[in-house]
CSV table of C-alpha atoms in Angstrom, one decimal:
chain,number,residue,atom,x,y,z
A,29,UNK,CA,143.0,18.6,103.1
A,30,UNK,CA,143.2,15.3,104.9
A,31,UNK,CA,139.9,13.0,104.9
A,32,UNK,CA,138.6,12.7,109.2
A,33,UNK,CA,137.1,9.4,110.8
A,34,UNK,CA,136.1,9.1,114.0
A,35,UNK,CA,137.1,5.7,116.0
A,36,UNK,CA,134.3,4.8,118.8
A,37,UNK,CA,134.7,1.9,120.6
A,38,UNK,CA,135.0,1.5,124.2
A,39,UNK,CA,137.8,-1.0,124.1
A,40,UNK,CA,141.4,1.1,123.6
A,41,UNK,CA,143.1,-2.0,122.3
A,42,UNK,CA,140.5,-2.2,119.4
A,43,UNK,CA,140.5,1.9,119.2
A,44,UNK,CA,144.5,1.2,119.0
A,45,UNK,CA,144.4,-1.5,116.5
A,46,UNK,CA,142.0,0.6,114.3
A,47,UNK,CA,143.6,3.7,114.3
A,48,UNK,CA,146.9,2.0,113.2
A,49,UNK,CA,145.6,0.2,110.3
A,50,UNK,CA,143.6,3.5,109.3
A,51,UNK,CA,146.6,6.0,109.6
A,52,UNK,CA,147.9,4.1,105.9
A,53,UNK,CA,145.0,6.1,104.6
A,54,UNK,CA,146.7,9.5,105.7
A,55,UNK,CA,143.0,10.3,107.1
A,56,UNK,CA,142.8,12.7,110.3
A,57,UNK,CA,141.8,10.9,113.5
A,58,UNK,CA,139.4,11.0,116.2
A,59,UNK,CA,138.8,8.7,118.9
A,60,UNK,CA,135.1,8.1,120.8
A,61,UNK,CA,135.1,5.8,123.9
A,62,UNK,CA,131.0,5.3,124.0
A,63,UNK,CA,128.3,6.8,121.5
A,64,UNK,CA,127.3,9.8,123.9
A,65,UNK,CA,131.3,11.3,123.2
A,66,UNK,CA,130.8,9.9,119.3
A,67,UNK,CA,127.2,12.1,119.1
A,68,UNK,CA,129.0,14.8,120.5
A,69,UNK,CA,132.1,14.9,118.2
A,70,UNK,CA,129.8,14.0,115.1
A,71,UNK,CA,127.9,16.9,115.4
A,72,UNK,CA,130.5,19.5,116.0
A,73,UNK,CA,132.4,18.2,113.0
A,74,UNK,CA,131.8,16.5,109.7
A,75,UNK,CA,133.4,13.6,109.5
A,76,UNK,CA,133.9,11.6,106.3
A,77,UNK,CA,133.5,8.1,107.8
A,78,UNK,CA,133.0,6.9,111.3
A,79,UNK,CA,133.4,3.2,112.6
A,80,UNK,CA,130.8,2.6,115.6
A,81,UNK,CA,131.2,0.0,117.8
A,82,UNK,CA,127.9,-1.9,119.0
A,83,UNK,CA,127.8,-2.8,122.6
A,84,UNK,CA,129.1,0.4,125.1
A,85,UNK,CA,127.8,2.3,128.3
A,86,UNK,CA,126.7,5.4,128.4
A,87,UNK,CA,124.8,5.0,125.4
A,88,UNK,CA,125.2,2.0,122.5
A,89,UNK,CA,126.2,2.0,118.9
A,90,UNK,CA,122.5,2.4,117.7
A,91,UNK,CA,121.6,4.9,119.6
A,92,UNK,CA,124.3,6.8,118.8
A,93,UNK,CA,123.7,5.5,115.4
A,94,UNK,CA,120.2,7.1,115.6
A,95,UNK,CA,121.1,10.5,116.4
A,96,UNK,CA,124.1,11.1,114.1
A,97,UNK,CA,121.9,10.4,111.4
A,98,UNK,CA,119.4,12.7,112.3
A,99,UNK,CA,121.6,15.3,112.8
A,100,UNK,CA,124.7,15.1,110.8
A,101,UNK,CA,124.5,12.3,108.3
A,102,UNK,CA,127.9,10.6,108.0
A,103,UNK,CA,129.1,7.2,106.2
A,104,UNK,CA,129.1,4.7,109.5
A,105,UNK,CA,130.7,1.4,109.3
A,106,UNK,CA,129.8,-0.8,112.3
A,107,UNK,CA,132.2,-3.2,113.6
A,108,UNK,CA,130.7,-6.2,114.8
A,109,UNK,CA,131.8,-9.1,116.3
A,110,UNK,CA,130.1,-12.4,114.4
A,111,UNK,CA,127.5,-13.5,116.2
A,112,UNK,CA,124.0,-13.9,115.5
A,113,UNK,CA,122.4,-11.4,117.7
A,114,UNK,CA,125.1,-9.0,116.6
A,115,UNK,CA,124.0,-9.8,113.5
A,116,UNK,CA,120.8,-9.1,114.1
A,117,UNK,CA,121.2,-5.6,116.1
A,118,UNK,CA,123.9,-4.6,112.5
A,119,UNK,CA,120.7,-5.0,110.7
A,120,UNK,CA,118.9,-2.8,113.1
A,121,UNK,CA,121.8,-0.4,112.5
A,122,UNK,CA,121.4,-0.8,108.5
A,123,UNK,CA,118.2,0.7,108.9
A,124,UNK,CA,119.1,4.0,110.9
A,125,UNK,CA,121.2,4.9,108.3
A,126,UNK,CA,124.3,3.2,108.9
A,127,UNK,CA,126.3,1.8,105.1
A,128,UNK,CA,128.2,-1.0,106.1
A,129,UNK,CA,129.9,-3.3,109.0
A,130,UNK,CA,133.0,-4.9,109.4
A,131,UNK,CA,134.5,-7.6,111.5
A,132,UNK,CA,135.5,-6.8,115.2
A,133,UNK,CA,139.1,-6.8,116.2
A,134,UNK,CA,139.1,-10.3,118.6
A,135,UNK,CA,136.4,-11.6,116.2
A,136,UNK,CA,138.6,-11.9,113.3
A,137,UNK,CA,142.5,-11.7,113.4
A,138,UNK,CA,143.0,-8.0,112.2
A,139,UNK,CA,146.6,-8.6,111.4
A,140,UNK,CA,145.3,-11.0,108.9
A,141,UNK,CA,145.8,-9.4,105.4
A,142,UNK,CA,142.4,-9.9,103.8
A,143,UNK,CA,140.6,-8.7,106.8
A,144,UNK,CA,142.7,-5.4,106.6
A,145,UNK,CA,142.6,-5.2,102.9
A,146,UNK,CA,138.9,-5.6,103.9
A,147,UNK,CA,138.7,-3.1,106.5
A,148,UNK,CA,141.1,-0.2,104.8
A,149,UNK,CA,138.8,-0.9,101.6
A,150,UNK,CA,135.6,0.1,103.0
A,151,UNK,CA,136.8,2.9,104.5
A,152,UNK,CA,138.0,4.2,101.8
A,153,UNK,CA,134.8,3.5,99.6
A,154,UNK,CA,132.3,5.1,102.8
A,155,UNK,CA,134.8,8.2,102.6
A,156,UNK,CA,133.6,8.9,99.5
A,157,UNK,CA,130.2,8.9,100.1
A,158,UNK,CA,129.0,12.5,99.8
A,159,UNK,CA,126.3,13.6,102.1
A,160,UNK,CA,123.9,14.4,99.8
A,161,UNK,CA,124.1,10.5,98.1
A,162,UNK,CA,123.7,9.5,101.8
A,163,UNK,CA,120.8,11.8,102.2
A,164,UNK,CA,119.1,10.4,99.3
A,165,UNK,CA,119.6,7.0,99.9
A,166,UNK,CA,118.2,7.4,103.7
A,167,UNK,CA,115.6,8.6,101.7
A,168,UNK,CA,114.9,5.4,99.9
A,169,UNK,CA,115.2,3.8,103.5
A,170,UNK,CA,112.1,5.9,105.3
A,171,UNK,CA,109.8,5.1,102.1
A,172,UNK,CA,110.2,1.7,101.6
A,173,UNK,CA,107.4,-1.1,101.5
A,174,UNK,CA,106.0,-1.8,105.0
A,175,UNK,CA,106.6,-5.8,106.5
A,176,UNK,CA,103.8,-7.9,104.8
A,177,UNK,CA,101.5,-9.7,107.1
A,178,UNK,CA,101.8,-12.9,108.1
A,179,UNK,CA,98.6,-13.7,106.4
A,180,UNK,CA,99.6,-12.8,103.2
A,181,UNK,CA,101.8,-15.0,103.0
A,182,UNK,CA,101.0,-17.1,99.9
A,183,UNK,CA,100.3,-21.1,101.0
A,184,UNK,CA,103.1,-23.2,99.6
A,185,UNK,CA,101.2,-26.8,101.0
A,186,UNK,CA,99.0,-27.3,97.9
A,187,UNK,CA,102.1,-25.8,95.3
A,188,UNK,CA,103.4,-29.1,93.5
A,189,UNK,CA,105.6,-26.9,91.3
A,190,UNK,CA,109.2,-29.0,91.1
A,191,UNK,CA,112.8,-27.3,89.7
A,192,UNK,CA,111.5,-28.7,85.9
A,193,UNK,CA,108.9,-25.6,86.1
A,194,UNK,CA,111.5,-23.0,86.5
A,195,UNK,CA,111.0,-20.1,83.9
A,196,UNK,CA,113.3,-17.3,84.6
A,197,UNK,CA,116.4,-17.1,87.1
A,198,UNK,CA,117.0,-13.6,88.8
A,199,UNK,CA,120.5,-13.3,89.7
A,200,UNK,CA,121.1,-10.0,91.6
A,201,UNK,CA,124.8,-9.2,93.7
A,202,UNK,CA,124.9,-6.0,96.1
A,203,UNK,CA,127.9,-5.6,98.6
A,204,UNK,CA,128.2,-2.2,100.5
A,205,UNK,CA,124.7,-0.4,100.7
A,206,UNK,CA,123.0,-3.4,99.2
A,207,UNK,CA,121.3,-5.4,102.8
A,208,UNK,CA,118.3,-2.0,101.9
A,209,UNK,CA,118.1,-2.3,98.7
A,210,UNK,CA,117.8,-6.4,98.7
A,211,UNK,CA,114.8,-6.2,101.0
A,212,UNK,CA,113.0,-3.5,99.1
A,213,UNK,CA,113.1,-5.8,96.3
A,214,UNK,CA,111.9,-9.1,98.6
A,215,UNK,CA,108.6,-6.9,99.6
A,216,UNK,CA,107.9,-5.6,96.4
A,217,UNK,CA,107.5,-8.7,95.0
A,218,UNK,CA,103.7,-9.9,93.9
A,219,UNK,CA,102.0,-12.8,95.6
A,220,UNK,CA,101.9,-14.2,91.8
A,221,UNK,CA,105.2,-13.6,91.2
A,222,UNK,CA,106.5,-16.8,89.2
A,223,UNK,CA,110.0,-16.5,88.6
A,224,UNK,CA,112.7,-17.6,91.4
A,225,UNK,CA,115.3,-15.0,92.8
A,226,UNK,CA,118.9,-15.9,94.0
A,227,UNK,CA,120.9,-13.0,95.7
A,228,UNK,CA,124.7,-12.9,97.0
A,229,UNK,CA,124.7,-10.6,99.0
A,230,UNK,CA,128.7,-10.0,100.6
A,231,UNK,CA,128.4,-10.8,104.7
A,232,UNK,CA,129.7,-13.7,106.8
A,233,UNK,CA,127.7,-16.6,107.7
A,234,UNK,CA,126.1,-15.6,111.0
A,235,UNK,CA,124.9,-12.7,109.0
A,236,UNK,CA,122.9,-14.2,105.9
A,237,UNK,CA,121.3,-16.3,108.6
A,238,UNK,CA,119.7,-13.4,110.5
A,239,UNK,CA,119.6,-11.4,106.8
A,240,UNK,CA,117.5,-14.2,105.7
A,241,UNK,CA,114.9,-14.9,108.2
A,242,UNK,CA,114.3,-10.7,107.7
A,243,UNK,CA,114.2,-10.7,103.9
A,244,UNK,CA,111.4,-13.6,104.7
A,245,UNK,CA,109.2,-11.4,107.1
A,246,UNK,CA,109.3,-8.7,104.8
A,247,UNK,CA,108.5,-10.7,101.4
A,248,UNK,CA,105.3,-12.8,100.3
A,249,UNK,CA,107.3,-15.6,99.2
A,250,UNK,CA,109.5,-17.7,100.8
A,251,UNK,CA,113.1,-17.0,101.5
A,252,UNK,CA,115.9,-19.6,102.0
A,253,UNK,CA,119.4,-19.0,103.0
A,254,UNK,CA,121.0,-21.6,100.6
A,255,UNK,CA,122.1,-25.0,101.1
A,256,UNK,CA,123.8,-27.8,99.5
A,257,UNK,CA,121.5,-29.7,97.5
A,258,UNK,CA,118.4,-27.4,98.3
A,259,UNK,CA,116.1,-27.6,95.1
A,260,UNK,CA,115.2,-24.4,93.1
A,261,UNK,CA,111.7,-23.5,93.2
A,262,UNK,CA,109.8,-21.1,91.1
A,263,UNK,CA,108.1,-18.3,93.4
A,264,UNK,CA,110.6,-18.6,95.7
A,265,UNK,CA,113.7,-16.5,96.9
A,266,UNK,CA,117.0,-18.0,97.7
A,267,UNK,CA,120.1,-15.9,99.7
A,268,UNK,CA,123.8,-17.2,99.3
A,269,UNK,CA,125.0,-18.6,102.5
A,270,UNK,CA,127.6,-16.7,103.7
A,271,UNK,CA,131.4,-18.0,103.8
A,272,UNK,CA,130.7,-20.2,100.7
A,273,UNK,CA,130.1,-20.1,96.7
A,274,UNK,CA,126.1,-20.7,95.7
A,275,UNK,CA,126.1,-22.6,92.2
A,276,UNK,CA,123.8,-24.7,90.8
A,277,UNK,CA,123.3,-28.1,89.8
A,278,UNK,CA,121.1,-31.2,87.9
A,279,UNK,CA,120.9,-34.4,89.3
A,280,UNK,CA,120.1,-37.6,87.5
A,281,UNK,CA,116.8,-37.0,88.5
A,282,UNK,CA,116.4,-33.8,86.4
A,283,UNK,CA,116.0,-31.9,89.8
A,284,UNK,CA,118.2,-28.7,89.8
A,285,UNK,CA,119.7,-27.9,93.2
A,286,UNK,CA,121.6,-25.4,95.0
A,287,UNK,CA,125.9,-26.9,95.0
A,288,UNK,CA,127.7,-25.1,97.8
A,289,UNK,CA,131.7,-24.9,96.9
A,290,UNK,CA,133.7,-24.2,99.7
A,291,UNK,CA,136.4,-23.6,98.3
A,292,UNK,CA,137.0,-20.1,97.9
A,293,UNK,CA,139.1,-19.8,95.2
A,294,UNK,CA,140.5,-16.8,93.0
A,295,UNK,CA,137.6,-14.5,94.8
A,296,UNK,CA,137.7,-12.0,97.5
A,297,UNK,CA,134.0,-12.4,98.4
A,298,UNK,CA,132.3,-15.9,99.2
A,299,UNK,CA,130.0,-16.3,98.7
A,300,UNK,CA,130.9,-14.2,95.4
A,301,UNK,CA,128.1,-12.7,92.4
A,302,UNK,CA,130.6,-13.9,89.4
A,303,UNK,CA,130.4,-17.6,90.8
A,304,UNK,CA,126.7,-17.6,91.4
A,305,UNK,CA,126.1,-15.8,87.5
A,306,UNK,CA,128.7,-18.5,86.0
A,307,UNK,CA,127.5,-21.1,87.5
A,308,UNK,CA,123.8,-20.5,85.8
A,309,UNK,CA,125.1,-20.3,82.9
A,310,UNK,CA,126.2,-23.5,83.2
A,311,UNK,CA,122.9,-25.0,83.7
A,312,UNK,CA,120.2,-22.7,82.0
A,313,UNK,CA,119.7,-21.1,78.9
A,314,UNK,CA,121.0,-17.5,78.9
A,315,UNK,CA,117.7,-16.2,77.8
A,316,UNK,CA,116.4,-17.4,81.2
A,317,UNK,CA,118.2,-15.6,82.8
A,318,UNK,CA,118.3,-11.9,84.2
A,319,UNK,CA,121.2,-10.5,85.8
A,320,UNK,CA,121.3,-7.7,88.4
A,321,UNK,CA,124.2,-5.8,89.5
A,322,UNK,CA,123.3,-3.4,92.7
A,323,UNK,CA,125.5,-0.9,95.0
A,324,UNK,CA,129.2,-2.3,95.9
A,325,UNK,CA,132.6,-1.7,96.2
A,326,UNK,CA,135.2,-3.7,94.1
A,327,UNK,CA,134.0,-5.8,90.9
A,328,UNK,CA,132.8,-8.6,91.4
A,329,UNK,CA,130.2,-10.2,88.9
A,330,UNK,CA,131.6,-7.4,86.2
A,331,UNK,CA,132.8,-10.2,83.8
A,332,UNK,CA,130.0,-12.5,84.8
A,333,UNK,CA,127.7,-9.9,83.5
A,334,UNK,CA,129.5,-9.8,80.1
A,335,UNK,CA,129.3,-13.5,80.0
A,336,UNK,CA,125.6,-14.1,80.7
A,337,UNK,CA,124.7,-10.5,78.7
A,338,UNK,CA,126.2,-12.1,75.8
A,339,UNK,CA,124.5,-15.3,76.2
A,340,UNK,CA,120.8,-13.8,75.9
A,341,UNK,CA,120.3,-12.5,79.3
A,342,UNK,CA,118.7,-9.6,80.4
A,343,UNK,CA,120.9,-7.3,82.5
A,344,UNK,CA,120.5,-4.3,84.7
A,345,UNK,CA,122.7,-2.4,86.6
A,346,UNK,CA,122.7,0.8,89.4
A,347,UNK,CA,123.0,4.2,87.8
A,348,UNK,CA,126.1,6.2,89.3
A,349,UNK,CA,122.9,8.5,90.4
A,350,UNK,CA,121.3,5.8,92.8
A,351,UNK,CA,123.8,3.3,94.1
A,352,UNK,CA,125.7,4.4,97.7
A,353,UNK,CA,128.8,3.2,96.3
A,354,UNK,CA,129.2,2.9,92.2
A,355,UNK,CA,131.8,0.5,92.0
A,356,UNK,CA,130.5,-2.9,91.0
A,357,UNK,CA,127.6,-1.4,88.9
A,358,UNK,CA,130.3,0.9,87.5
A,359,UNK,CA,132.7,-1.8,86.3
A,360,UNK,CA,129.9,-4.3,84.7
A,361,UNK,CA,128.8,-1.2,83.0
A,362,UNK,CA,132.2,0.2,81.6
A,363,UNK,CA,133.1,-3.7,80.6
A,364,UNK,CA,129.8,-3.8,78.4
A,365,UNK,CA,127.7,-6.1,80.6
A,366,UNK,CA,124.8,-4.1,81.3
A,367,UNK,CA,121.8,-3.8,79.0
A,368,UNK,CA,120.1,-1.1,80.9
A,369,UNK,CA,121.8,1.1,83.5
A,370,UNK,CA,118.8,2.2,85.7
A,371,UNK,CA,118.0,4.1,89.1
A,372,UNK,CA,117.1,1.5,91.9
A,373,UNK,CA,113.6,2.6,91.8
A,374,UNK,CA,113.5,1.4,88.0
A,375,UNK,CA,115.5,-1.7,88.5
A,376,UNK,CA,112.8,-2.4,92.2
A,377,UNK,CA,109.6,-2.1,89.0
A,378,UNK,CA,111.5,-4.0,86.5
A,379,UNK,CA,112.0,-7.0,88.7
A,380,UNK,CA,108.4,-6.4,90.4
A,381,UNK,CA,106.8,-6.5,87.0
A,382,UNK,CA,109.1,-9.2,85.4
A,383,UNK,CA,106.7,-11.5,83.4
């Protein structure tokens, strides 16, 4: 039997557009013209992925959003066009329950191969998503750590701690189902946590802008969205800028900094996990370094996890059990570059507790 999405946008040219790059996939197709007809459609049927468009009448993506998941949770993939308050309402999305976005037709050109090897990719992957993974990770989503105060925030005036008192590096790369997981692990962390975090997490630009000005209401340290030649601190949390590589390197000085390459190279992401791990590698000891390898679709940071494993890091990946989609967890695991294969709630303590 045929996989079923359900298309809702109010524009029939991008309704058109998607449901011609989608048929490929052989799936059954539904169309929605505004979330009031998508609530409607989703709850007489069980879809196995929907795409939700943001701004409609009648009633909006995340309303719609909203009540699907309430009451019949299905895979959603928002398409969104790349702005930053798009951005910012995605995230809102993100938290209703919603798995992943992808760029809007007009937004991006969706003739353009990657973008469709993009688009037909997550489809795919969300259509696989069995409700009762979806359940569970919603799950996660309604008992997460609340936003810190701004109070709480620990002073950084008085901290004269330079890039020459870095300890340990946490490297951790999440695609689809990751944006949840990532700030779980920003609020968990402890006011004396020492150690600094960089994350690549796989969105456009005008996403890890909004992502990281988030991340940094919901954690006691400081978050950055990276840029070139911005210094690593201990205690402090870095997020690859999107539509660039985060690396890392020493200047005369002996400062270590953040090198942006824009360049994107042999990878399909940029900013991408394997260039961030490799590039550490480069510069720090491998016992310095711990490596994290969260919910994704694809591979990327597999190898890069063999490599850094084998030089003395510690690495963790996302049991099959936990992660919304167990693709990149699942290939650094089967290429031997996990140490411990954990549920997110283990890998969330590990990292919390890291001394």
């Amino acid at each position: 039997m045929p996989k079923s999405i359900l298309i809702v946008d109010d524009s029939a040219l991008v309704r058109k557009q998607l449901s011609e790059m989608i048929a490929s996939l052989g799936f059954d197709i539904e169309l929605a013209k505004n979330g009031q007809e998508a609530v409607t459609k989703a709850t007489q049927h069980q879809f196995d992925v929907i795409t939700m468009d943001i701004n409609m009448p009648v009633m909006d993506g995340i309303e719609a959003v909203k009540q699907i998941m309430q009451a019949q949770p299905t895979p959603i993939l928002m398409v969104s066009s790349l702005t930053t308050e798009d951005a910012t309402i995605t995230m809102d999305a993100l938290d209703l329950g919603a798995v992943d976005y992808i760029a809007k037709p007009g937004t991006m050109n969706i003739g353009k191969h990657a973008n469709r090897e993009e688009i037909l990719a997550k489809v795919s992957s969300l259509s696989r998503i069995s409700p009762r993974r979806l359940k569970r990770s919603m799950s996660r989503r309604t008992t997460r750590e609340p936003h810190r105060a701004e109070s709480s925030r620990t002073s950084q005036v008085s901290d004269t701690r330079t890039s020459r008192d870095l300890e340990k590096i946490i490297l951790i790369g999440s695609s689809t189902g990751g944006p949840g997981l990532i700030e779980q692990i920003c609020a968990a962390l402890p006011a004396n946590f020492k150690h600094t975090v960089c994350i690549v997490q796989h969105m456009p630009e005008q996403f890890t802008a909004a992502f990281a000005e988030r991340l940094d209401r919901a954690c006691v340290l400081p978050v950055f969205e990276s840029k070139q030649n911005m210094e690593l601190l201990p205690s402090t949390v870095y997020l690859a800028r999107g539509g660039v590589h985060m690396g890392f390197t020493k200047k005369v000085s002996g400062k270590i900094v953040i090198r942006e390459d824009k360049d994107k190279g042999t990878c399909f992401f940029q900013p991408s996990v394997k260039t961030m791990m490799e590039s550490a590698l480069e510069l720090f000891d491998g016992k310095s370094l711990v490596g994290v390898i969260l919910t994704g679709i694809g591979d990327d940071g597999a190898d890069a996890m063999v490599k850094i494993k084998q030089a003395g890091a510690y690495t963790l990946g996302e049991s099959e059990e936990s992660a919304t989609v167990y693709g990149m967890p699942k290939e650094a695991y089967d290429r031997g570059g996990v140490q411990e294969q954990l549920s997110f709630s283990n890998i969330l303590k590990k990292i919390a507790t890291l001394r």
